[in-house]
């Protein structure tokens, strides 16, 4: 996942209060986004402020910048950042690049990871400005896997991460997952641990007497 960034005070001032509506801030926020793309950092609130400026000042909008904002938000899944961005981009839903990124987002949200990588092969141009994008997406997938499984077939995981051989082994080691032949063991955590569910039904005495009375009348 993308690393959160300590927001500079100048940017904080721009996204606070009435300054967030100053169109002269767009260029600075665009440069700040470019830094996020280059350094693997991520600042959702600043990026939303930029999209808000585009919404109020359509003449300032730049499709490549919008695509970079959306691509960065993919690295924050399962957080709803992508959808938050799209709420401010209703005029761009039919733009080809946006439609292609939205398709990738849907595949990730639906955990259709093998399909995601197949589609991504044709759409790599969309994230050409995003350093470490593939690694960030693999961390997104790893988070979901670690929350969902204790053991899983190695072949399935290979398709999830689009990795094979030594690259796959190294990735598992980095996640502290144990590769045992054809299966991968994932350490137990609070999310993937089996939990006992106890169901208790509470019936008031008044309800019980009504049921008994009704049965006597039958």
Short mmCIF file of C-alpha atoms in Angstrom, two decimals:
data_model
loop_
_atom_site.label_atom_id
_atom_site.label_comp_id
_atom_site.label_asym_id
_atom_site.label_seq_id
_atom_site.Cartn_x
_atom_site.Cartn_y
_atom_site.Cartn_z
CA UNK A 1 0.00 0.00 0.00
CA UNK A 2 1.08 3.59 -0.56
CA UNK A 3 2.87 5.23 2.33
CA UNK A 4 1.06 8.09 4.01
CA UNK A 5 2.91 11.38 3.90
CA UNK A 6 3.49 14.12 6.46
CA UNK A 7 1.71 17.00 4.79
CA UNK A 8 3.76 20.21 4.38
CA UNK A 9 2.27 23.25 6.13
CA UNK A 10 1.92 25.10 2.82
CA UNK A 11 -0.28 22.30 1.48
CA UNK A 12 -2.23 22.12 4.75
CA UNK A 13 -3.03 25.82 4.43
CA UNK A 14 -4.22 25.34 0.86
CA UNK A 15 -6.70 22.60 1.72
CA UNK A 16 -8.07 24.29 4.84
CA UNK A 17 -10.94 26.77 4.90
CA UNK A 18 -11.62 29.13 2.01
CA UNK A 19 -8.14 28.64 0.51
CA UNK A 20 -9.22 25.25 -0.81
CA UNK A 21 -11.35 27.08 -3.40
CA UNK A 22 -8.53 29.27 -4.70
CA UNK A 23 -7.84 28.17 -8.31
CA UNK A 24 -4.30 29.56 -8.06
CA UNK A 25 -3.47 26.61 -5.79
CA UNK A 26 -4.06 24.03 -8.54
CA UNK A 27 -0.52 24.18 -9.93
CA UNK A 28 1.07 23.73 -6.51
CA UNK A 29 -1.22 20.77 -5.72
CA UNK A 30 -0.35 19.24 -9.09
CA UNK A 31 3.35 19.49 -8.26
CA UNK A 32 2.65 17.94 -4.86
CA UNK A 33 0.87 15.04 -6.57
CA UNK A 34 3.83 14.59 -8.94
CA UNK A 35 6.05 14.23 -5.87
CA UNK A 36 3.72 11.59 -4.43
CA UNK A 37 3.88 9.64 -7.70
CA UNK A 38 7.68 9.80 -7.77
CA UNK A 39 8.32 9.02 -4.09
CA UNK A 40 5.67 6.39 -3.37
CA UNK A 41 3.84 8.67 -0.94
CA UNK A 42 0.12 9.34 -0.79
CA UNK A 43 -2.07 12.19 0.45
CA UNK A 44 -5.75 11.61 -0.25
CA UNK A 45 -7.03 14.90 1.19
CA UNK A 46 -4.67 16.99 -0.91
CA UNK A 47 -5.59 15.05 -4.04
CA UNK A 48 -9.31 15.47 -3.32
CA UNK A 49 -8.74 19.20 -2.89
CA UNK A 50 -7.13 19.27 -6.35
CA UNK A 51 -10.07 17.42 -7.89
CA UNK A 52 -12.44 19.86 -6.16
CA UNK A 53 -10.64 22.75 -7.82
CA UNK A 54 -11.03 20.98 -11.17
CA UNK A 55 -14.73 20.51 -10.45
CA UNK A 56 -15.24 24.24 -9.84
CA UNK A 57 -12.80 25.32 -12.56
CA UNK A 58 -13.14 22.85 -15.47
CA UNK A 59 -10.76 24.93 -17.59
CA UNK A 60 -7.94 23.93 -15.23
CA UNK A 61 -8.57 20.18 -15.53
CA UNK A 62 -5.81 17.96 -16.91
CA UNK A 63 -6.66 14.36 -17.82
CA UNK A 64 -3.14 13.02 -17.09
CA UNK A 65 -3.29 14.53 -13.59
CA UNK A 66 -6.75 13.05 -12.97
CA UNK A 67 -5.46 9.64 -14.06
CA UNK A 68 -2.53 9.91 -11.66
CA UNK A 69 -4.87 10.79 -8.78
CA UNK A 70 -7.04 7.76 -9.56
CA UNK A 71 -4.07 5.45 -10.03
CA UNK A 72 -2.64 6.49 -6.66
CA UNK A 73 -6.01 5.85 -5.02
CA UNK A 74 -5.94 2.25 -6.28
CA UNK A 75 -2.96 1.64 -4.02
CA UNK A 76 -5.14 2.46 -0.99
CA UNK A 77 -7.67 -0.35 -1.55
CA UNK A 78 -9.59 -1.64 0.43
CA UNK A 79 -10.15 1.95 1.56
CA UNK A 80 -12.87 3.70 -0.51
CA UNK A 81 -10.49 6.38 -1.85
CA UNK A 82 -11.13 5.61 -5.52
CA UNK A 83 -14.87 6.08 -5.12
CA UNK A 84 -14.33 9.30 -3.16
CA UNK A 85 -12.32 10.63 -6.07
CA UNK A 86 -14.93 9.55 -8.61
CA UNK A 87 -17.64 11.49 -6.76
CA UNK A 88 -15.79 14.61 -7.89
CA UNK A 89 -15.30 13.35 -11.45
CA UNK A 90 -18.83 12.75 -12.67
CA UNK A 91 -18.04 14.64 -15.89
CA UNK A 92 -15.19 12.24 -16.66
CA UNK A 93 -16.75 8.80 -16.20
CA UNK A 94 -16.87 8.25 -19.96
CA UNK A 95 -13.27 9.24 -20.60
CA UNK A 96 -11.49 6.16 -21.95
CA UNK A 97 -8.62 6.25 -19.47
CA UNK A 98 -11.01 6.65 -16.54
CA UNK A 99 -13.15 3.75 -17.74
CA UNK A 100 -10.09 1.51 -18.01
CA UNK A 101 -8.89 2.43 -14.52
CA UNK A 102 -12.37 1.88 -13.11
CA UNK A 103 -12.36 -1.61 -14.62
CA UNK A 104 -9.07 -2.34 -12.86
CA UNK A 105 -10.50 -0.97 -9.61
CA UNK A 106 -13.56 -3.22 -9.88
CA UNK A 107 -11.39 -6.30 -10.43
CA UNK A 108 -9.37 -5.47 -7.33
CA UNK A 109 -12.44 -4.75 -5.21
CA UNK A 110 -13.96 -8.08 -6.31
CA UNK A 111 -10.71 -9.96 -5.53
CA UNK A 112 -10.41 -11.09 -9.15
CA UNK A 113 -6.66 -10.75 -9.01
CA UNK A 114 -5.60 -12.98 -11.89
CA UNK A 115 -8.01 -11.08 -14.15
CA UNK A 116 -6.63 -7.81 -12.81
CA UNK A 117 -3.07 -8.65 -13.86
CA UNK A 118 -4.25 -9.81 -17.29
CA UNK A 119 -6.08 -6.52 -17.82
CA UNK A 120 -3.22 -4.53 -16.35
CA UNK A 121 -0.82 -5.87 -18.97
CA UNK A 122 -2.82 -3.91 -21.56
CA UNK A 123 -3.21 -0.81 -19.39
CA UNK A 124 0.28 -0.26 -17.95
CA UNK A 125 0.45 3.06 -19.75
CA UNK A 126 -2.12 4.41 -17.29
CA UNK A 127 0.34 4.17 -14.37
CA UNK A 128 3.58 5.09 -16.13
CA UNK A 129 4.06 8.03 -13.76
CA UNK A 130 3.47 6.00 -10.57
CA UNK A 131 6.73 4.65 -9.13
CA UNK A 132 6.34 1.25 -7.47
CA UNK A 133 2.72 0.83 -8.56
CA UNK A 134 2.89 -2.95 -9.06
CA UNK A 135 4.59 -3.51 -5.70
CA UNK A 136 1.96 -1.35 -4.00
CA UNK A 137 -0.86 -3.35 -5.57
CA UNK A 138 0.75 -6.62 -4.50
CA UNK A 139 0.78 -5.29 -0.94
CA UNK A 140 -2.92 -4.47 -1.27
CA UNK A 141 -3.60 -8.05 -2.35
CA UNK A 142 -1.32 -9.48 0.36
CA UNK A 143 -3.31 -7.60 3.00
CA UNK A 144 -6.57 -9.13 1.82
CA UNK A 145 -5.02 -12.61 1.58
CA UNK A 146 -3.61 -12.39 5.11
CA UNK A 147 -7.04 -11.39 6.40
CA UNK A 148 -8.80 -14.24 4.60
CA UNK A 149 -6.60 -17.36 4.68
CA UNK A 150 -4.46 -19.48 6.97
CA UNK A 151 -3.41 -21.81 4.13
CA UNK A 152 -3.79 -21.43 0.39
CA UNK A 153 -2.51 -23.22 -2.69
CA UNK A 154 0.77 -21.80 -3.95
CA UNK A 155 -0.47 -21.91 -7.54
CA UNK A 156 -3.45 -19.73 -6.60
CA UNK A 157 -1.21 -17.20 -4.89
CA UNK A 158 1.10 -17.11 -7.89
CA UNK A 159 -1.87 -16.06 -10.01
CA UNK A 160 -2.92 -13.50 -7.38
CA UNK A 161 0.47 -11.78 -7.48
CA UNK A 162 1.52 -12.55 -11.08
CA UNK A 163 4.79 -13.93 -9.70
CA UNK A 164 6.59 -17.22 -10.19
CA UNK A 165 9.78 -18.97 -9.15
CA UNK A 166 12.28 -17.08 -7.01
CA UNK A 167 10.28 -13.85 -7.23
CA UNK A 168 7.29 -15.60 -5.68
CA UNK A 169 9.42 -17.23 -2.97
CA UNK A 170 11.02 -13.91 -2.07
CA UNK A 171 7.63 -12.23 -1.88
CA UNK A 172 6.32 -14.91 0.50
CA UNK A 173 9.42 -14.54 2.67
CA UNK A 174 8.91 -10.77 2.80
CA UNK A 175 5.35 -11.34 4.04
CA UNK A 176 6.64 -13.93 6.55
CA UNK A 177 4.52 -16.61 4.87
CA UNK A 178 5.76 -20.21 4.87
CA UNK A 179 5.98 -21.95 1.49
CA UNK A 180 5.50 -25.70 1.99
CA UNK A 181 5.64 -27.42 -1.36
CA UNK A 182 2.30 -26.73 -3.04
CA UNK A 183 0.74 -24.74 -0.20
CA UNK A 184 1.48 -21.50 1.61
CA UNK A 185 0.85 -21.08 5.33
CA UNK A 186 -0.10 -17.65 6.63
CA UNK A 187 0.38 -16.76 10.32
CA UNK A 188 -2.81 -16.62 12.35
CA UNK A 189 -3.99 -13.10 13.05
CA UNK A 190 -7.14 -11.48 14.42
CA UNK A 191 -8.73 -11.39 10.97
CA UNK A 192 -8.09 -14.92 9.66
CA UNK A 193 -8.50 -16.74 12.98
CA UNK A 194 -11.55 -18.99 13.21
CA UNK A 195 -13.98 -17.58 15.74
CA UNK A 196 -16.62 -19.42 17.77
CA UNK A 197 -20.00 -17.79 17.44
CA UNK A 198 -22.46 -18.24 20.29
CA UNK A 199 -26.07 -17.45 19.47
CA UNK A 200 -28.36 -16.64 22.35
CA UNK A 201 -32.07 -16.12 22.02
CA UNK A 202 -33.84 -13.99 24.57
CA UNK A 203 -37.52 -14.70 25.10
CA UNK A 204 -39.46 -12.65 27.63
CA UNK A 205 -41.83 -14.40 30.03
CA UNK A 206 -44.78 -12.46 28.60
CA UNK A 207 -43.98 -13.74 25.10
CA UNK A 208 -43.75 -17.33 26.39
CA UNK A 209 -47.17 -17.16 28.10
CA UNK A 210 -48.72 -15.85 24.88
CA UNK A 211 -47.27 -18.77 22.93
CA UNK A 212 -48.49 -21.29 25.52
CA UNK A 213 -51.91 -19.66 25.59
CA UNK A 214 -52.15 -19.75 21.82
CA UNK A 215 -51.16 -23.45 21.70
CA UNK A 216 -53.87 -24.28 24.29
CA UNK A 217 -56.49 -22.65 22.10
CA UNK A 218 -55.63 -24.87 19.12
#
